[in-house]
Structures are given as structure tokens and as C-alpha cells.
Coordinates of C-alpha atoms in Angstrom, one line a residue:
M1459 CA 126.3 85.8 10.7
V1460 CA 124.4 87.6 8.1
Q1461 CA 123.7 91.5 8.7
L1462 CA 120.1 92.0 9.4
G1463 CA 118.1 94.4 7.3
S1464 CA 116.1 97.3 8.6
L1465 CA 113.7 97.0 11.5
R1466 CA 110.8 97.1 9.0
Q1467 CA 112.2 94.3 7.0
L1468 CA 112.8 92.3 10.2
T1469 CA 109.3 92.8 11.2
L1470 CA 107.6 91.7 8.1
G1471 CA 110.0 89.0 7.4
S1472 CA 109.3 87.6 11.0
F1473 CA 105.6 87.9 10.4
V1474 CA 105.7 86.2 7.2
L1475 CA 107.9 83.4 8.5
A1476 CA 105.4 83.0 11.4
L1477 CA 102.6 82.9 9.2
I1478 CA 104.1 79.6 6.9
P1479 CA 103.4 77.1 9.8
L1480 CA 99.9 78.6 10.0
I1481 CA 99.3 78.5 6.2
A1482 CA 100.3 74.9 6.4
L1483 CA 97.9 74.3 9.1
L1484 CA 95.1 75.8 7.2
W1485 CA 96.0 74.0 4.1
Q1486 CA 96.0 70.6 6.1
S1487 CA 92.7 71.6 7.6
Q1488 CA 91.0 72.1 4.2
S1489 CA 92.5 68.9 2.8
D1490 CA 91.1 67.1 5.9
L1491 CA 87.8 68.7 5.4
A1492 CA 87.7 67.8 1.9
K1493 CA 88.2 64.2 2.8
V1494 CA 85.5 64.2 5.3
G1495 CA 83.2 65.6 2.9
Q1496 CA 84.1 63.1 0.2
M1497 CA 83.7 60.2 2.8
T1498 CA 80.6 61.5 4.1
T1499 CA 79.1 61.8 0.5
L1500 CA 80.3 58.1 -0.3
E1501 CA 78.9 56.6 2.8
T1502 CA 75.5 58.5 2.4
R1503 CA 75.3 57.3 -1.3
F1504 CA 76.0 53.9 -0.2
V1505 CA 73.5 53.7 2.6
V1506 CA 70.7 55.4 0.3
E1507 CA 71.5 52.9 -2.5
I1508 CA 71.5 49.9 -0.2
V1509 CA 68.3 50.8 1.7
G1510 CA 66.7 51.3 -1.6
D1511 CA 67.9 47.8 -2.8
V1512 CA 66.5 46.3 0.5
Q1513 CA 63.1 48.1 0.0
Q1514 CA 63.0 46.9 -3.7
L1515 CA 63.9 43.3 -2.4
D1516 CA 60.9 43.5 0.3
N1517 CA 58.6 44.5 -2.3
A1518 CA 59.7 41.8 -4.9
V1519 CA 59.6 39.1 -2.3
V1520 CA 56.0 40.1 -1.5
D1521 CA 55.0 40.1 -5.2
V1522 CA 56.5 36.7 -5.8
E1523 CA 54.7 35.3 -3.0
R1524 CA 51.5 36.7 -3.9
S1525 CA 51.8 35.8 -7.7
I1526 CA 52.8 32.2 -7.0
R1527 CA 50.1 31.5 -4.4
Q1528 CA 47.7 32.9 -7.0
Y1529 CA 48.9 30.6 -9.7
S1530 CA 48.7 27.7 -7.4
V1531 CA 45.0 28.4 -7.1
L1532 CA 44.2 29.6 -10.6
K1533 CA 46.7 27.5 -12.6
S1534 CA 46.5 30.6 -15.2
E1535 CA 49.2 31.2 -17.8
R1536 CA 48.6 34.8 -17.3
V1537 CA 49.3 34.5 -13.6
A1538 CA 52.3 32.4 -14.6
A1539 CA 53.6 35.1 -16.6
I1540 CA 53.3 37.7 -13.8
S1541 CA 54.8 35.2 -11.5
D1542 CA 57.8 34.7 -13.8
N1543 CA 58.3 38.6 -14.0
A1544 CA 58.0 38.9 -10.2
L1545 CA 60.7 36.2 -10.0
E1546 CA 62.9 37.9 -12.4
Q1547 CA 62.7 41.2 -10.6
F1548 CA 63.2 39.6 -7.2
A1549 CA 66.4 37.9 -8.7
L1550 CA 67.6 41.1 -10.0
A1551 CA 66.8 43.1 -6.5
A1552 CA 68.8 40.1 -4.9
D1553 CA 71.7 40.3 -7.2
N1554 CA 72.0 44.2 -6.7
L1555 CA 71.8 43.8 -3.0
C1556 CA 74.4 41.0 -2.9
Q1557 CA 76.9 43.0 -5.2
G1558 CA 76.5 46.2 -2.6
L1559 CA 77.0 43.9 0.4
G1560 CA 79.6 41.5 -1.0
T1561 CA 78.5 38.7 1.3
G1562 CA 78.6 35.3 -0.7
E1563 CA 76.9 32.7 1.6
V1564 CA 73.6 34.1 1.9
C1565 CA 73.4 35.2 -1.7
S1566 CA 74.4 31.9 -3.0
F1567 CA 71.8 30.1 -0.8
L1568 CA 69.1 32.8 -2.0
T1569 CA 70.1 32.0 -5.7
T1570 CA 69.6 28.4 -5.1
Q1571 CA 66.1 28.9 -3.6
I1572 CA 65.1 31.3 -6.5
D1573 CA 66.2 28.5 -8.9
Q1574 CA 64.0 25.8 -6.8
L1575 CA 61.1 28.3 -6.6
A1576 CA 61.4 29.0 -10.5
D1577 CA 59.9 25.5 -11.1
Y1578 CA 56.7 26.5 -9.2
R1579 CA 54.4 25.1 -12.1
N1580 CA 55.6 21.6 -11.2
I1581 CA 55.2 21.8 -7.5
E1582 CA 52.1 20.2 -6.4
D1583 CA 52.5 19.7 -2.8
Q1584 CA 51.4 22.8 -1.1
L1585 CA 53.4 22.3 1.8
L1586 CA 56.8 22.1 0.0
L1587 CA 55.6 25.5 -2.0
N1588 CA 55.1 27.1 1.6
A1589 CA 58.4 25.8 2.7
Y1590 CA 60.2 27.4 -0.4
L1591 CA 58.4 30.7 0.2
A1592 CA 59.3 30.7 4.1
T1593 CA 63.0 29.8 3.2
I1594 CA 63.1 32.9 0.7
K1595 CA 61.5 35.1 3.4
D1596 CA 64.0 34.0 5.8
S1597 CA 67.0 34.6 3.4
V1598 CA 65.7 38.1 2.8
K1599 CA 65.2 38.7 6.5
Q1600 CA 68.9 37.4 6.8
L1601 CA 70.0 40.0 4.1
R1602 CA 68.2 42.6 6.0
A1603 CA 70.2 41.7 9.0
D1604 CA 73.4 41.8 6.9
V1605 CA 72.6 45.1 5.6
E1606 CA 72.2 46.6 9.1
R1607 CA 75.5 44.8 10.1
V1608 CA 77.3 46.3 7.2
I1609 CA 75.9 49.9 7.7
T1610 CA 77.0 49.6 11.5
E1611 CA 80.5 48.5 10.6
R1612 CA 80.8 51.3 8.0
V1613 CA 79.6 54.0 10.5
A1614 CA 81.9 52.6 13.2
L1615 CA 84.9 52.7 10.3
Q1616 CA 83.9 56.1 9.5
Q1617 CA 84.0 57.3 12.9
S1618 CA 87.4 55.7 13.6
D1619 CA 88.7 57.5 10.4
L1620 CA 87.3 60.8 11.9
N1621 CA 88.9 60.1 15.4
A1622 CA 92.3 59.3 13.7
M1623 CA 91.8 62.5 11.7
Q1624 CA 90.9 64.6 14.7
A1625 CA 94.0 63.4 16.5
K1626 CA 96.3 64.1 13.5
Q1627 CA 94.8 67.4 13.3
A1628 CA 95.4 68.2 16.9
W1629 CA 99.0 67.1 16.8
S1630 CA 99.4 69.1 13.7
T1631 CA 98.0 72.0 15.1
A1632 CA 100.0 71.7 18.4
M1633 CA 103.1 71.3 16.3
L1634 CA 102.7 74.1 13.8
V1635 CA 101.5 76.6 16.3
S1636 CA 104.5 75.6 18.6
V1637 CA 106.9 76.3 15.4
S1638 CA 105.0 79.5 14.7
L1639 CA 105.4 80.7 18.4
M1640 CA 109.1 79.6 18.2
L1641 CA 109.6 81.5 15.0
I1642 CA 107.8 84.7 16.6
L1643 CA 110.1 84.5 19.6
L1644 CA 113.1 84.2 17.6
G1645 CA 112.2 87.2 15.5
S1646 CA 111.3 89.4 18.5
Q1647 CA 114.5 88.1 20.2
L1648 CA 116.2 89.5 17.2
I1649 CA 114.7 93.0 18.3
V1650 CA 114.7 92.5 22.0
N1651 CA 118.4 91.8 22.3
P1652 CA 119.7 95.0 20.6
V1653 CA 117.1 97.1 22.6
N1654 CA 118.3 95.4 25.8
N1655 CA 121.8 96.5 24.8
L1656 CA 120.7 100.0 24.1
K1657 CA 119.0 100.0 27.7
K1658 CA 122.4 98.9 29.2
I1659 CA 124.4 101.6 27.2
I1660 CA 122.0 104.2 28.5
R1661 CA 122.3 103.1 32.1
I1662 CA 126.0 103.2 31.8
L1663 CA 125.7 106.8 30.3
A1664 CA 123.2 107.6 33.2
H1665 CA 125.5 106.4 36.0
S1666 CA 128.7 107.0 34.4
K1667 CA 130.1 103.6 35.6
G1668 CA 131.6 101.0 33.4
E1669 CA 132.7 100.5 29.9
L1670 CA 130.2 100.3 27.0
P1671 CA 129.8 96.8 25.4
P1672 CA 131.1 96.4 21.9
L1673 CA 129.0 97.5 18.9
T1674 CA 126.4 94.8 18.0
R1675 CA 127.1 92.9 14.8
H1676 CA 123.9 91.8 13.9
A1677 CA 120.8 93.8 14.6
P1678 CA 118.3 96.0 12.6
K1679 CA 119.9 98.8 10.9
E1680 CA 117.9 101.6 12.8
L1681 CA 119.0 100.1 16.2
L1682 CA 122.6 99.9 15.0
D1683 CA 122.4 103.5 14.2
V1684 CA 121.0 104.4 17.6
E1685 CA 123.9 102.4 19.3
K1686 CA 126.5 104.0 17.2
D1687 CA 125.0 107.4 18.2
L1688 CA 125.1 106.3 21.8
H1689 CA 128.7 105.3 21.5
W1690 CA 129.5 108.7 20.0
L1691 CA 127.7 110.3 22.7
Y1692 CA 129.7 108.4 25.4
D1693 CA 132.9 109.4 23.7
R1694 CA 131.8 113.1 23.6
L1695 CA 130.7 113.1 27.3
Q1696 CA 134.0 111.5 28.1
Q1697 CA 135.7 114.3 26.3
L1698 CA 133.7 116.8 28.1
E1699 CA 134.3 115.2 31.5
H1700 CA 138.0 115.4 31.1
I1701 CA 137.8 119.1 29.8
R1702 CA 135.6 119.9 33.0
T1703 CA 137.7 118.3 35.5
A1704 CA 140.8 119.9 33.8
L1705 CA 139.1 123.2 34.1
L1706 CA 138.2 122.8 37.7
R1707 CA 141.6 121.4 38.7
H1708 CA 143.4 124.4 37.1
A1709 CA 140.6 126.8 38.5
A1710 CA 141.2 125.3 42.1
H1711 CA 144.9 125.6 41.7
E1712 CA 144.9 129.4 40.3
L1713 CA 142.5 130.2 43.2
K1714 CA 145.1 129.1 45.8
T1715 CA 147.7 131.7 44.7
P1716 CA 145.5 134.8 45.6
L1717 CA 144.1 133.0 48.7
A1718 CA 147.6 132.3 49.9
S1719 CA 148.4 136.0 49.8
I1720 CA 145.2 136.8 51.7
K1721 CA 146.3 134.4 54.4
E1722 CA 149.6 135.8 54.5
G1723 CA 148.2 139.2 55.0
C1724 CA 145.9 138.2 57.6
S1725 CA 148.8 136.4 59.5
L1726 CA 150.9 139.7 59.4
L1727 CA 148.1 141.7 60.4
S1728 CA 147.3 139.3 63.5
E1729 CA 151.0 139.4 64.4
N1730 CA 151.0 143.1 64.6
V1731 CA 153.6 143.5 62.0
V1732 CA 152.1 146.7 60.7
G1733 CA 151.2 147.9 63.8
D1734 CA 148.9 147.4 66.9
L1735 CA 145.1 146.7 66.2
N1736 CA 142.2 147.7 68.4
D1737 CA 139.5 145.4 69.4
N1738 CA 137.2 146.0 66.7
Q1739 CA 139.9 145.5 64.0
R1740 CA 140.8 142.3 65.7
E1741 CA 137.4 141.1 65.6
V1742 CA 137.1 141.9 61.8
L1743 CA 140.4 140.4 61.2
S1744 CA 139.3 137.1 63.1
L1745 CA 136.1 137.2 60.8
L1746 CA 138.2 137.7 57.8
S1747 CA 140.7 134.8 58.9
G1748 CA 137.9 132.4 59.3
S1749 CA 136.3 133.3 56.0
T1750 CA 139.7 132.8 54.3
Q1751 CA 140.1 129.3 55.8
R1752 CA 136.7 128.4 54.9
L1753 CA 137.4 129.4 51.3
N1754 CA 140.5 127.6 51.3
T1755 CA 138.4 124.5 52.4
L1756 CA 136.0 125.0 49.5
V1757 CA 138.9 125.1 47.0
E1758 CA 140.2 122.0 48.1
K1759 CA 136.9 120.3 47.9
L1760 CA 136.0 121.9 44.6
L1761 CA 136.6 118.9 42.6
D1762 CA 134.9 116.6 45.1
Y1763 CA 131.9 118.8 45.5
N1764 CA 131.4 118.9 41.5
L1765 CA 131.5 115.1 41.7
L1766 CA 129.0 115.2 44.6
L1767 CA 126.5 117.1 42.6
Q1768 CA 126.8 114.9 39.6
Q1769 CA 126.6 111.2 41.0
A1770 CA 127.5 110.8 44.8
Q1771 CA 124.8 109.7 47.3
P1772 CA 124.2 112.2 50.2
K1773 CA 125.0 111.0 53.8
L1774 CA 121.7 111.7 55.4
M1775 CA 121.8 111.7 59.3
L1776 CA 120.2 113.4 62.2
Y1777 CA 121.6 116.7 62.7
K1778 CA 120.9 119.9 64.5
P1779 CA 119.9 122.7 61.9
Q1780 CA 120.2 125.4 64.7
T1781 CA 124.1 124.6 64.8
L1782 CA 124.4 125.2 61.0
I1783 CA 122.4 128.4 60.9
D1784 CA 124.5 129.7 63.8
E1785 CA 127.7 128.9 61.8
C1786 CA 126.3 130.4 58.6
I1787 CA 125.2 133.6 60.3
E1788 CA 128.8 133.8 62.0
D1789 CA 130.5 133.4 58.6
Y1790 CA 128.5 136.3 56.9
A1791 CA 128.7 138.5 60.0
L1792 CA 130.6 141.1 58.1
A1793 CA 128.0 141.3 55.3
I1794 CA 124.9 141.4 57.5
Q1795 CA 126.4 143.6 60.2
N1796 CA 124.0 146.5 59.3
R1797 CA 120.8 144.2 59.1
E1798 CA 118.8 142.2 61.5
V1799 CA 118.7 138.4 61.2
V1800 CA 115.4 136.8 62.5
V1801 CA 116.1 133.1 63.0
D1802 CA 113.2 130.8 64.0
V1803 CA 114.3 127.2 64.5
Q1804 CA 111.4 124.9 65.6
V1805 CA 113.2 121.5 65.1
D1806 CA 115.7 119.9 67.3
E1807 CA 117.1 117.3 64.9
A1808 CA 116.3 116.7 61.4
L1809 CA 117.3 114.1 58.7
L1810 CA 120.0 115.9 56.5
D1811 CA 123.3 115.9 54.9
E1812 CA 125.4 118.4 56.9
E1813 CA 127.5 119.6 54.0
L1814 CA 124.8 120.0 51.5
F1815 CA 122.4 121.8 54.0
R1816 CA 125.2 124.1 54.9
R1817 CA 125.8 125.0 51.2
V1818 CA 122.0 125.6 50.7
L1819 CA 122.2 127.9 53.7
D1820 CA 125.4 129.7 52.4
N1821 CA 123.9 130.3 49.1
L1822 CA 120.3 131.5 50.0
V1823 CA 121.6 133.6 52.8
S1824 CA 124.4 135.2 50.3
N1825 CA 121.5 135.8 47.8
A1826 CA 119.3 137.5 50.5
V1827 CA 122.4 139.8 51.5
A1828 CA 123.1 140.6 47.8
H1829 CA 119.6 141.4 46.5
G1830 CA 117.7 142.2 49.9
A1831 CA 116.8 145.8 50.9
V1832 CA 119.6 147.4 52.8
G1833 CA 118.8 148.0 56.4
R1834 CA 115.8 145.4 56.4
P1835 CA 115.8 142.2 58.2
I1836 CA 116.5 138.8 56.9
F1837 CA 114.3 135.7 58.1
V1838 CA 115.6 132.3 58.4
K1839 CA 113.0 129.7 59.5
V1840 CA 113.2 126.0 59.9
Y1841 CA 110.1 123.7 60.8
M1842 CA 108.3 120.6 60.1
S1843 CA 105.4 120.3 57.8
K1844 CA 103.3 117.6 56.1
S1845 CA 103.4 117.1 52.6
T1846 CA 100.0 117.7 50.7
G1847 CA 100.8 116.7 47.1
E1848 CA 100.7 112.8 47.6
S1849 CA 98.2 110.4 48.7
I1850 CA 100.3 109.3 51.6
E1851 CA 101.1 112.0 54.1
E1852 CA 104.8 112.6 54.5
D1853 CA 107.0 114.6 57.2
M1854 CA 109.0 117.4 55.4
L1855 CA 111.6 119.8 56.8
I1856 CA 111.0 123.3 55.5
L1857 CA 113.6 125.8 55.3
D1858 CA 112.5 129.4 54.4
V1859 CA 115.1 132.1 53.7
A1860 CA 113.2 135.5 53.1
N1861 CA 114.0 139.1 52.7
H1862 CA 112.6 142.5 51.8
G1863 CA 113.3 143.9 48.4
K1864 CA 111.6 144.0 44.9
P1865 CA 109.7 140.7 44.3
I1866 CA 110.8 138.2 41.8
S1867 CA 108.6 138.3 38.4
P1868 CA 106.7 135.3 37.5
E1869 CA 108.5 135.1 34.2
S1870 CA 111.8 134.9 35.9
V1871 CA 110.8 132.2 38.5
T1872 CA 110.7 129.5 35.5
T1873 CA 114.6 129.9 34.8
L1874 CA 115.7 131.1 38.1
F1875 CA 117.3 127.7 39.1
E1876 CA 119.0 127.0 36.0
P1877 CA 122.9 127.5 36.0
F1878 CA 124.5 130.7 34.6
I1879 CA 121.3 132.5 34.8
R1880 CA 121.6 135.7 36.7
G1881 CA 119.0 137.9 38.0
S1882 CA 118.4 141.5 36.2
E1883 CA 118.2 143.3 39.5
P1884 CA 121.7 144.9 40.6
R1885 CA 123.3 143.4 43.7
N1886 CA 124.0 145.3 47.0
D1887 CA 127.8 144.4 46.8
N1888 CA 130.4 144.9 44.1
V1889 CA 130.7 141.1 43.4
I1890 CA 129.6 140.0 40.0
G1891 CA 127.6 136.9 40.0
T1892 CA 128.1 133.6 38.1
G1893 CA 124.3 132.7 38.1
L1894 CA 125.2 129.4 39.9
G1895 CA 124.2 129.8 43.5
L1896 CA 120.5 129.1 43.1
S1897 CA 121.0 126.2 40.8
I1898 CA 123.5 124.6 43.5
V1899 CA 120.7 125.1 45.9
A1900 CA 118.4 123.2 43.5
D1901 CA 121.0 120.5 43.1
C1902 CA 121.6 120.1 46.9
A1903 CA 118.0 119.9 47.6
R1904 CA 117.5 117.2 45.0
L1905 CA 120.2 115.0 46.3
M1906 CA 118.4 115.2 49.6
H1907 CA 115.4 114.2 48.2
G1908 CA 113.7 117.6 48.1
D1909 CA 113.1 120.6 46.1
V1910 CA 113.2 124.6 46.1
Q1911 CA 110.6 127.0 45.0
V1912 CA 109.7 130.8 45.5
V1913 CA 106.6 131.1 47.5
E1914 CA 104.8 134.1 48.8
V1915 CA 104.8 135.0 52.4
D1916 CA 103.1 137.8 54.3
Y1917 CA 106.3 139.0 56.3
A1918 CA 108.8 139.5 53.3
D1919 CA 108.8 140.2 49.7
V1920 CA 110.9 137.2 48.5
C1921 CA 111.0 133.9 50.1
F1922 CA 113.0 130.8 48.9
R1923 CA 111.4 127.5 50.4
V1924 CA 113.4 124.3 50.6
S1925 CA 111.5 121.2 51.4
L1926 CA 113.4 118.2 52.3
S1927 CA 111.9 114.6 52.9
Q1928 CA 112.4 113.2 56.5
K1929 CA 111.8 109.3 55.2

């Protein structure tokens, strides 16, 4: 197929093409209107002329009857001249009317009567004269009736022509408007099809599922450029995805080497290879071994977790938050051994994803330990609340993790949950943060249909609040 031009050219071309049937319809309407005007003018002129001829004929027959009757009484040449002139005018009016009507029988009979009456000088019988005059009046009356009939027939014919013209106009309007609509639909389809293809590509890019459709061969130039850019973006995202996957794969593999050494060291200590351990040392070793095992699990799930944050659906189910909090506090026992942890759980069961909720707890508790004031308590609270931001009330599970320390400035809050953004305050441990902890909290909360924000509370200086929908 021929390559389409720009979007502007296609739009203007479609508009002009759709106007052609409407222009043809307008031209036909003007032509029909001109015909109607011409027809009306001709019929009006005919009626006016023939009515005038009838009036002249009526006046002429009156003059003829009056002058002939005067002559029959006076026998004067002057009256005879008037009578001859009246007969001549009557014959002329009758001839004009007959030419307009085109009726031969009555007109021929009237001509014969005029010829008979023209010999009025030699008619001595008054009764015969009266009979001639009465016959002429009857003929005039018949002509008047013929005039009415002819006018009625012409009006009916004109009405029939108008009805036929209206029907033709209606069919032409329906046909041309239909053609115009079809052309409009065709032009719009030439734009809609590439746009739908762009939407399909965007959905594939958003969900990272399926292969992109081939490039459209016939579409406006601007939409083709956008489609080519989306194909380039898809290829670029595929490259970045491969790079990221390879990086995570190598990172997970490299992390296992020092982790294996730590596990081996814990095993040697637990077997008393380097000497007997006292009870406190064994407790610390037990915590260290548990943390090492959890770290090994996290390394194995590194790729799966990255995939989970990007596109997987959470497995929401009823679970006890108290159990997850106890496990988290136990895993962080060494880090928080010099601090009091205040746990307040008011919910027996809640709708949540166990793994995601645990990661939220890990990162928030770790953040509280790293940035909270040493020797001051850490607060962990779980309770239910009603949402206030929507017209329909909704049950929300609220998790508050708060600590004492320097409050977070309002300027930092706007970028606090973005990846690779680290706080300016120094940590209480020797670990260098990556700036991913709070961004992971935000991602996990989003996957569980919730959000996280920094709020002010009266019992601590810093409080992170995670709100999770219970629908």
C-alpha cells in the first residue's frame, strides 16, 4: 500500500474527502431549488395570464350582449359599429384563452357561435337572438370551468413534481451523508489503528509480557516515529534487564563465597573446635548462625525478590502480625540488645503477604536501630484504622515503627523513599548504607495495596507509618 503522509496531511485530506459528498449534496440542493423557483415562476405566470384572459372574456361577452341588444332596439349604425368592435374583442379574448388552454372542442364551438352571432343585423327573431347569446354565455361558462380544471391539474402536477423532487433529495441526502460518514470512518480508522497498535506496545512494555508487533507499514509519519521510538525503548529495556539480571546473578554468586566462610566458622565454633564456649557465647553463636542462615536464604531469593518487586502479584492471606514481629525482633537481638523494644499489636489476624510484610519490618527496624538514639526505646505498633481520604470508608492495617533521635527534615522527606538516596545523618553502626531500604519498604507496601509515609507522633521523634488495605 502507499505510505501515508503526515498526520496533518491525513487529517486535512480526510476532511476534504469527506466534504466532497456534502458539496455534491449542496450543489444538487441548489439545482433543485433553482428548478422549483423556475417552475413556480412559470406556473404563476400561466395562472395570472389565463385568469386575465378569463376576465377579459367575461367583460367582452357582457359588452357583446349589451351592444347587440341595443342594436336590436335602436337599429343604429353607430350601435352596430360598437357591436362589431365588441364581437371582435370577444373573438380575440376567446382566441387568447383557447391558445392558453389548448382545448379544441369548446373553442371550435365558440368560434362557430361567434360566426353565427356576427350576422346579428339580419336576425329579426328575438328568441333566436336570445338563444345565440345564451349559447355564447354557456360556452364562456364552460371555458371558465375548463380554466379551473386546467389550473387544478397543473397544481396537482406541480405538487407531484415537488414530491418526486423531495424524495430524490431525501435519497440523495441519505446516500451522500452515508458516503461522507464512511469516508470519515475510513479516515479515522487510519489514525485509530496505529494508535491502538501504540497502546498495545505500551501495555507490553508496562507488563513486560509478549513480543512487540511488527512495525506498521502504513500509518501517519508522526505515529510511525513514535512506534519506532517505542520499539527502540523496548530493545533498550531488554538490554538493561539482561544487564540487571546478570549483575544480580553475579552478586548472588559472589555473596555466597564469604557467606560460606561465615557458616563454616559458626560450625567450627559450635563444635568446640577452638575451645569450649560458655552459655552467653553459645547464645550469641546461635543468633549468629540463625542470621547467617537467613542471609543465605535472602541471597538465594535475590533474583526472585527483584522479580517480585517488578511485576509479581502478592499472595495476600490472613496472617498473625505478632508472629512476624517476634521473629524480626529475635533476628535483630544482637543489634538491639542495649535498647528496649516496645511492641503493641492490637490485631490478631490481618490480610497481608508474609514475605513482603517481613521485609517491611526488617528494613524499618534496621533503620530504627541504625539511626535511632542509642539507649532509647524503639516502638513497633500494629492496629486497625479507617481511611479518611476516600468517600467510602475502608479498613486499613497500620504499622508504626518509631524511634528517638534527630527528626527528619521536611526537605528530605520528598526523596526519602527513592532508591540509592541515603540520609545525611551518620549511622550508629559501621555499615555503609546503600539507600535501598526505605525504597524497598515503599515497593513492598505498594504491592500490598498500601503506602508508607513519615508522620509525627507524640511518643517518638521519628515515625514511619505503613498503611495496608484490607479489602
